[in-house]
Amino acid sequence: MSDSPVDPPPAAAAKAGAKASAKASAQASAGAGAGVKASVKSAPKPAAKSAPQRAMEKLGLRRDIDLALHLPLRFDDETQVTPIADAPDGEPVQVEGTVRESHIELRSRRQLLVRIEDDSDSLLLRFLNFYPSHQKTLAVGARVRVRGEPRSGFFGREMVHPQFKAVATDTPLAASLTPVYPTSAQLPQAYLRKAVAAALQRAPLDEVLPPGTVPAGLPPLRQALDQLHHPPAGAAGAALQDHSHPAWQRLKFEELLAQQLSQLASQRERARLQAPLLRQRPGGLVDRLLAALPFQLTAAQQRVCSEIKADLCRPHQADNDGPPPLAQGPGERATPMHRLLQGDVGSGKTVVAAIAAAVAIDSGWQCALMAPTELLAEQHFRKLVQWLEPLGVGIAWLTGSRKGRARAQMVEQVASGEAMLVVGTQAVIQDSVHFARLGLAIIDEQHRFGVAQRLALRRKLAQQSLEPHLLMMSATPIPRTLAMTYFADLDVSTIDELPPGRTPVLTKVFADDRRGQVVQRIIEAVALGRQVYWVCPLIEESETLDLQNATEAHAQLSAALPGATVGLLHGRLPPAEKAAVMAQFVGGQMQLLVATTVIEVGVDVPNASLMVIEHAERFGLSQLHQLRGRVGRGAVASVCVLLYQGPLSATGKDRLRAMAETNDGFEIARRDLEIRGPGEFMGARQSGDALLRFADLAEDAPLLQQARQLAPLLLTHHTVAARAHVLRWLDTRADFLKA
Ligand code: ADP
Ligand code: MG
């Protein structure tokens, strides 16, 4: 019976001894039987999962190690009993006494009143919800141990809804603090507590790291986890809470090390992979493109272009432990590029993408460019058609809304190689799309793209045992600490200069009650022939509410600007309508565009010189910065108005003030990281849950440094240990890190 009713046995448990595992899980399910009505004796093979089991899985608690790493939120202290007279008001405490009175009162509300007494004093227990079982346990004469917060009530000191249990005079006190775990409504605390305790016993927590590699002073992992789950009575509570305790440090170190190891491993693995070697011919497509552009590249654009070209055109270096080159001559293969191109909004990433595409196409390889939304993809498509089609490059356009014959035709052109450049949304990587020779994939706004999609893209070349080169573009700069940890396997190119002739956007912060003034400004701007964006926030909980907001704003503004064309753009519009609205705005026939955040990225309308962002307090700073980048694209001085709904907290005010103070995307990203943590930058890379659950990049820099030093050593000299360590921590997510 290796099918544990609590969770499937981890692979390692098979080795550790299936018997121990079966016993532990039987205990856990017995615990379940006590708490809930589950009646698992010997689970039949395909045992239906109980509600708490399903709830546990939902929380990601599948393997023993997952449970072992599910740490308590706080602790209840059941290790001591306080005399009633000494129990301070308003603080959790455990007392013990004999029930002297117990009756149901019916006056204002039906309630159970119980008076207990110890040698020092008496205390009233008050229950507004109760069952016959309560009355039974709390019958006169019973001895009970009670936990709650005493307070002074009308009838003397009382506890409302305390926890209680019947005890004998010699019932021992708990030896360690009682953990209270984060849980959900379907998962009773008692059930979870038992499941964790059982998992902790059987989880394979033996030391896998070679002696001498763990920083001095840190306990073994098993000991650390035992302490964190079951701290002894009187344990240094503060250290356990503020995470400076050695047990915490050990856990954080483990986590950082796993993360560094997996990054390094995928970096080394990638170094062994091969991509087509591309070449830039003098006088070829790239030179012709540069000559045809209506502007000169900035110095920063030139620099990142050479960095990219160097990647694409560098022959594969066969290392000693790698397989021999697949091709006849070493000149045929390159190491796949894995590069992030970051640059502030408006810094001119698209033209860099066009140049990279031109290198690939000129070498006879196709290029795919994908963007997360149809709108954004279309912006690229327009530019690329404008620049590359006159030079004879066939360009295909693939999105979800393109169906039927038009789509079939595009797919055909991609398969035949007639279309050398393919632009679109994730429709580009559907299974039915086959590339003749995909050499380069460019992904815009990579942090918004799913990991699965990036993997699918890379598989497009798998049949040829080659990888496409990968270029990711993002306007959300990655702060240095993040680049070091999460993106250690990524080369980064940065465009740190805007094209000339831009006037910086002036940002103003207004309370919402000054809306009238703002509308007046809009009227003035429109009278001057300018165009205006009005951005409504995305309300995450409710798409309907979201839409309603935007619709209302649209109605109000239409009324305020009778002579003007006011458009409405939101996520629910069918793509064709979205495109029609956009085309009107881009074409200048529409003066005011009310939009939800669908315009977040990529829209390029130089004549738009005013943007109003409603409920600016609900946006992330980086998001605000991206939005703001939609204006200030022409020669006219532009203004961005951040409207907020008061009252704002001090941090809330600071955040908006930061927006007004700086136009520097890096500085904003840095502040955003401080305020919101790394989630914002990670997107799907973390597939739902944060990769770092315990460590904190800012706080744990010294541990990170130690992990960074140890990782290459382990990977080279202790491969087995390194692998075991990564598996323990990352399991299936390790795969995802390679994407
Ligand atoms: P982003 O980096 O935000 O994607 P874009 O590629 O959309 O920026 O470029 C913004 C605008 O600047 C576009 O209209 C683009 O054609 C223009 N542009 C790009 N590079 C230059 C340059 N070197 N000089 C002048 N204009 C440029
Ligand atoms: Mg762009």
PDB file of N, CA, C and O and ligand atoms in Angstrom, residues 295-298 301 343-351 380 383 387 444 473 475 495 499-500 502 602-604 606 630 633, ligand 1:
ATOM      1  N   PHE A 295      15.752  57.691 -39.975  1.00  0.00           N
ATOM      2  CA  PHE A 295      16.549  58.284 -38.891  1.00  0.00           C
ATOM      3  C   PHE A 295      17.839  57.507 -38.706  1.00  0.00           C
ATOM      4  O   PHE A 295      18.022  56.420 -39.261  1.00  0.00           O
ATOM      5  N   GLN A 296      18.739  58.101 -37.949  1.00  0.00           N
ATOM      6  CA  GLN A 296      20.000  57.454 -37.584  1.00  0.00           C
ATOM      7  C   GLN A 296      19.795  56.701 -36.277  1.00  0.00           C
ATOM      8  O   GLN A 296      19.115  57.211 -35.388  1.00  0.00           O
ATOM      9  N   LEU A 297      20.414  55.570 -36.140  1.00  0.00           N
ATOM     10  CA  LEU A 297      20.327  54.881 -34.852  1.00  0.00           C
ATOM     11  C   LEU A 297      21.053  55.704 -33.784  1.00  0.00           C
ATOM     12  O   LEU A 297      22.064  56.333 -34.071  1.00  0.00           O
ATOM     13  N   THR A 298      20.519  55.668 -32.575  1.00  0.00           N
ATOM     14  CA  THR A 298      21.245  56.309 -31.478  1.00  0.00           C
ATOM     15  C   THR A 298      22.470  55.447 -31.151  1.00  0.00           C
ATOM     16  O   THR A 298      22.549  54.285 -31.560  1.00  0.00           O
ATOM     17  N   GLN A 301      21.408  52.323 -29.467  1.00  0.00           N
ATOM     18  CA  GLN A 301      20.845  51.329 -30.395  1.00  0.00           C
ATOM     19  C   GLN A 301      21.967  50.623 -31.162  1.00  0.00           C
ATOM     20  O   GLN A 301      21.933  49.411 -31.358  1.00  0.00           O
ATOM     21  N   GLY A 343      14.859  48.449 -22.599  1.00  0.00           N
ATOM     22  CA  GLY A 343      14.975  49.866 -22.900  1.00  0.00           C
ATOM     23  C   GLY A 343      13.670  50.514 -22.552  1.00  0.00           C
ATOM     24  O   GLY A 343      12.601  49.929 -22.747  1.00  0.00           O
ATOM     25  N   ASP A 344      13.773  51.708 -22.042  1.00  0.00           N
ATOM     26  CA  ASP A 344      12.600  52.435 -21.608  1.00  0.00           C
ATOM     27  C   ASP A 344      11.592  52.556 -22.757  1.00  0.00           C
ATOM     28  O   ASP A 344      11.964  52.402 -23.921  1.00  0.00           O
ATOM     29  N   VAL A 345      10.363  52.829 -22.409  1.00  0.00           N
ATOM     30  CA  VAL A 345       9.357  53.038 -23.458  1.00  0.00           C
ATOM     31  C   VAL A 345       9.827  54.146 -24.385  1.00  0.00           C
ATOM     32  O   VAL A 345      10.344  55.166 -23.934  1.00  0.00           O
ATOM     33  N   GLY A 346       9.673  53.909 -25.658  1.00  0.00           N
ATOM     34  CA  GLY A 346      10.050  54.921 -26.633  1.00  0.00           C
ATOM     35  C   GLY A 346      11.527  54.958 -26.967  1.00  0.00           C
ATOM     36  O   GLY A 346      11.988  55.786 -27.731  1.00  0.00           O
ATOM     37  N   SER A 347      12.300  54.019 -26.400  1.00  0.00           N
ATOM     38  CA  SER A 347      13.740  54.048 -26.647  1.00  0.00           C
ATOM     39  C   SER A 347      14.093  53.463 -28.015  1.00  0.00           C
ATOM     40  O   SER A 347      15.231  53.562 -28.448  1.00  0.00           O
ATOM     41  N   GLY A 348      13.126  52.865 -28.672  1.00  0.00           N
ATOM     42  CA  GLY A 348      13.364  52.381 -30.024  1.00  0.00           C
ATOM     43  C   GLY A 348      13.848  50.947 -30.094  1.00  0.00           C
ATOM     44  O   GLY A 348      14.860  50.630 -30.714  1.00  0.00           O
ATOM     45  N   LYS A 349      13.062  50.051 -29.495  1.00  0.00           N
ATOM     46  CA  LYS A 349      13.438  48.635 -29.522  1.00  0.00           C
ATOM     47  C   LYS A 349      13.024  47.978 -30.840  1.00  0.00           C
ATOM     48  O   LYS A 349      13.674  47.049 -31.309  1.00  0.00           O
ATOM     49  N   THR A 350      11.927  48.464 -31.426  1.00  0.00           N
ATOM     50  CA  THR A 350      11.412  47.798 -32.624  1.00  0.00           C
ATOM     51  C   THR A 350      12.435  47.790 -33.757  1.00  0.00           C
ATOM     52  O   THR A 350      12.602  46.784 -34.444  1.00  0.00           O
ATOM     53  N   VAL A 351      13.126  48.899 -33.915  1.00  0.00           N
ATOM     54  CA  VAL A 351      14.076  48.947 -35.028  1.00  0.00           C
ATOM     55  C   VAL A 351      15.252  48.000 -34.767  1.00  0.00           C
ATOM     56  O   VAL A 351      15.803  47.401 -35.692  1.00  0.00           O
ATOM     57  N   HIS A 380       3.978  46.505 -34.206  1.00  0.00           N
ATOM     58  CA  HIS A 380       5.238  46.015 -34.769  1.00  0.00           C
ATOM     59  C   HIS A 380       5.077  45.718 -36.249  1.00  0.00           C
ATOM     60  O   HIS A 380       5.916  46.060 -37.069  1.00  0.00           O
ATOM     61  N   LYS A 383       5.242  48.739 -38.522  1.00  0.00           N
ATOM     62  CA  LYS A 383       6.600  49.275 -38.681  1.00  0.00           C
ATOM     63  C   LYS A 383       7.443  48.355 -39.558  1.00  0.00           C
ATOM     64  O   LYS A 383       8.155  48.809 -40.443  1.00  0.00           O
ATOM     65  N   TRP A 387       9.264  49.090 -43.101  1.00  0.00           N
ATOM     66  CA  TRP A 387      10.714  49.087 -43.278  1.00  0.00           C
ATOM     67  C   TRP A 387      11.213  47.963 -44.189  1.00  0.00           C
ATOM     68  O   TRP A 387      12.108  48.144 -44.986  1.00  0.00           O
ATOM     69  N   ASP A 444       8.339  40.134 -27.544  1.00  0.00           N
ATOM     70  CA  ASP A 444       8.233  41.461 -26.953  1.00  0.00           C
ATOM     71  C   ASP A 444       7.534  41.371 -25.610  1.00  0.00           C
ATOM     72  O   ASP A 444       6.659  40.549 -25.420  1.00  0.00           O
ATOM     73  N   MET A 473      12.330  41.203 -25.449  1.00  0.00           N
ATOM     74  CA  MET A 473      12.376  42.658 -25.289  1.00  0.00           C
ATOM     75  C   MET A 473      11.448  43.080 -24.162  1.00  0.00           C
ATOM     76  O   MET A 473      10.357  42.538 -24.021  1.00  0.00           O
ATOM     77  N   ALA A 475      10.193  46.629 -21.700  1.00  0.00           N
ATOM     78  CA  ALA A 475      10.304  48.037 -21.311  1.00  0.00           C
ATOM     79  C   ALA A 475      10.350  48.179 -19.797  1.00  0.00           C
ATOM     80  O   ALA A 475      10.508  49.260 -19.277  1.00  0.00           O
ATOM     81  N   ILE A 495      19.188  49.634 -23.815  1.00  0.00           N
ATOM     82  CA  ILE A 495      19.166  50.914 -24.533  1.00  0.00           C
ATOM     83  C   ILE A 495      18.934  51.989 -23.486  1.00  0.00           C
ATOM     84  O   ILE A 495      17.856  52.085 -22.925  1.00  0.00           O
ATOM     85  N   PRO A 499      15.798  58.402 -28.400  1.00  0.00           N
ATOM     86  CA  PRO A 499      16.097  59.092 -29.655  1.00  0.00           C
ATOM     87  C   PRO A 499      16.009  60.598 -29.445  1.00  0.00           C
ATOM     88  O   PRO A 499      15.278  61.059 -28.576  1.00  0.00           O
ATOM     89  N   PRO A 500      16.782  61.347 -30.228  1.00  0.00           N
ATOM     90  CA  PRO A 500      16.829  62.794 -30.020  1.00  0.00           C
ATOM     91  C   PRO A 500      15.485  63.456 -30.325  1.00  0.00           C
ATOM     92  O   PRO A 500      14.643  62.881 -31.000  1.00  0.00           O
ATOM     93  N   ARG A 502      13.096  64.377 -28.233  1.00  0.00           N
ATOM     94  CA  ARG A 502      11.943  64.132 -27.366  1.00  0.00           C
ATOM     95  C   ARG A 502      11.911  65.180 -26.270  1.00  0.00           C
ATOM     96  O   ARG A 502      12.936  65.492 -25.683  1.00  0.00           O
ATOM     97  N   GLY A 602       3.237  49.750 -26.504  1.00  0.00           N
ATOM     98  CA  GLY A 602       3.408  49.687 -27.948  1.00  0.00           C
ATOM     99  C   GLY A 602       2.700  50.700 -28.810  1.00  0.00           C
ATOM    100  O   GLY A 602       3.031  50.852 -29.970  1.00  0.00           O
ATOM    101  N   VAL A 603       1.689  51.395 -28.285  1.00  0.00           N
ATOM    102  CA  VAL A 603       0.986  52.322 -29.153  1.00  0.00           C
ATOM    103  C   VAL A 603       1.872  53.524 -29.444  1.00  0.00           C
ATOM    104  O   VAL A 603       2.525  54.053 -28.565  1.00  0.00           O
ATOM    105  N   ASP A 604       1.880  53.951 -30.680  1.00  0.00           N
ATOM    106  CA  ASP A 604       2.787  55.015 -31.073  1.00  0.00           C
ATOM    107  C   ASP A 604       2.015  56.087 -31.839  1.00  0.00           C
ATOM    108  O   ASP A 604       1.778  55.964 -33.027  1.00  0.00           O
ATOM    109  N   PRO A 606       2.476  60.040 -32.193  1.00  0.00           N
ATOM    110  CA  PRO A 606       3.268  61.218 -31.811  1.00  0.00           C
ATOM    111  C   PRO A 606       2.415  62.454 -31.507  1.00  0.00           C
ATOM    112  O   PRO A 606       2.829  63.313 -30.740  1.00  0.00           O
ATOM    113  N   ARG A 630       3.376  56.523 -23.578  1.00  0.00           N
ATOM    114  CA  ARG A 630       2.568  56.680 -24.796  1.00  0.00           C
ATOM    115  C   ARG A 630       2.536  58.130 -25.245  1.00  0.00           C
ATOM    116  O   ARG A 630       2.193  58.411 -26.383  1.00  0.00           O
ATOM    117  N   ARG A 633       5.925  61.496 -27.500  1.00  0.00           N
ATOM    118  CA  ARG A 633       6.564  60.838 -28.639  1.00  0.00           C
ATOM    119  C   ARG A 633       6.760  61.795 -29.795  1.00  0.00           C
ATOM    120  O   ARG A 633       7.309  61.416 -30.819  1.00  0.00           O
TER     121      ARG A 633
HETATM  122  P1  ADP B   1       9.880  51.073 -27.779  1.00  0.00           P
HETATM  123  O1  ADP B   1      11.263  50.846 -27.322  1.00  0.00           O
HETATM  124  O2  ADP B   1       9.024  51.676 -26.733  1.00  0.00           O
HETATM  125  O3  ADP B   1       9.276  49.847 -28.410  1.00  0.00           O
HETATM  126  P2  ADP B   1       9.638  52.065 -30.432  1.00  0.00           P
HETATM  127  O4  ADP B   1      10.481  51.049 -31.084  1.00  0.00           O
HETATM  128  O5  ADP B   1       8.173  51.950 -30.608  1.00  0.00           O
HETATM  129  O6  ADP B   1       9.986  52.188 -28.902  1.00  0.00           O
HETATM  130  O7  ADP B   1      10.140  53.490 -30.913  1.00  0.00           O
HETATM  131  C1  ADP B   1       9.467  54.669 -30.559  1.00  0.00           C
HETATM  132  C2  ADP B   1       9.476  55.647 -31.708  1.00  0.00           C
HETATM  133  O8  ADP B   1      10.759  56.163 -31.919  1.00  0.00           O
HETATM  134  C3  ADP B   1       9.059  55.036 -33.018  1.00  0.00           C
HETATM  135  O9  ADP B   1       8.255  55.948 -33.709  1.00  0.00           O
HETATM  136  C4  ADP B   1      10.359  54.797 -33.723  1.00  0.00           C
HETATM  137  O10 ADP B   1      10.204  54.753 -35.114  1.00  0.00           O
HETATM  138  C5  ADP B   1      11.153  55.987 -33.280  1.00  0.00           C
HETATM  139  N1  ADP B   1      12.600  55.803 -33.299  1.00  0.00           N
HETATM  140  C6  ADP B   1      13.276  54.682 -32.976  1.00  0.00           C
HETATM  141  N2  ADP B   1      14.611  54.872 -33.051  1.00  0.00           N
HETATM  142  C7  ADP B   1      14.794  56.143 -33.410  1.00  0.00           C
HETATM  143  C8  ADP B   1      15.948  56.947 -33.670  1.00  0.00           C
HETATM  144  N3  ADP B   1      17.176  56.466 -33.538  1.00  0.00           N
HETATM  145  N4  ADP B   1      15.744  58.237 -34.021  1.00  0.00           N
HETATM  146  C9  ADP B   1      14.505  58.732 -34.153  1.00  0.00           C
HETATM  147  N5  ADP B   1      13.392  58.037 -33.939  1.00  0.00           N
HETATM  148  C10 ADP B   1      13.510  56.751 -33.577  1.00  0.00           C
END
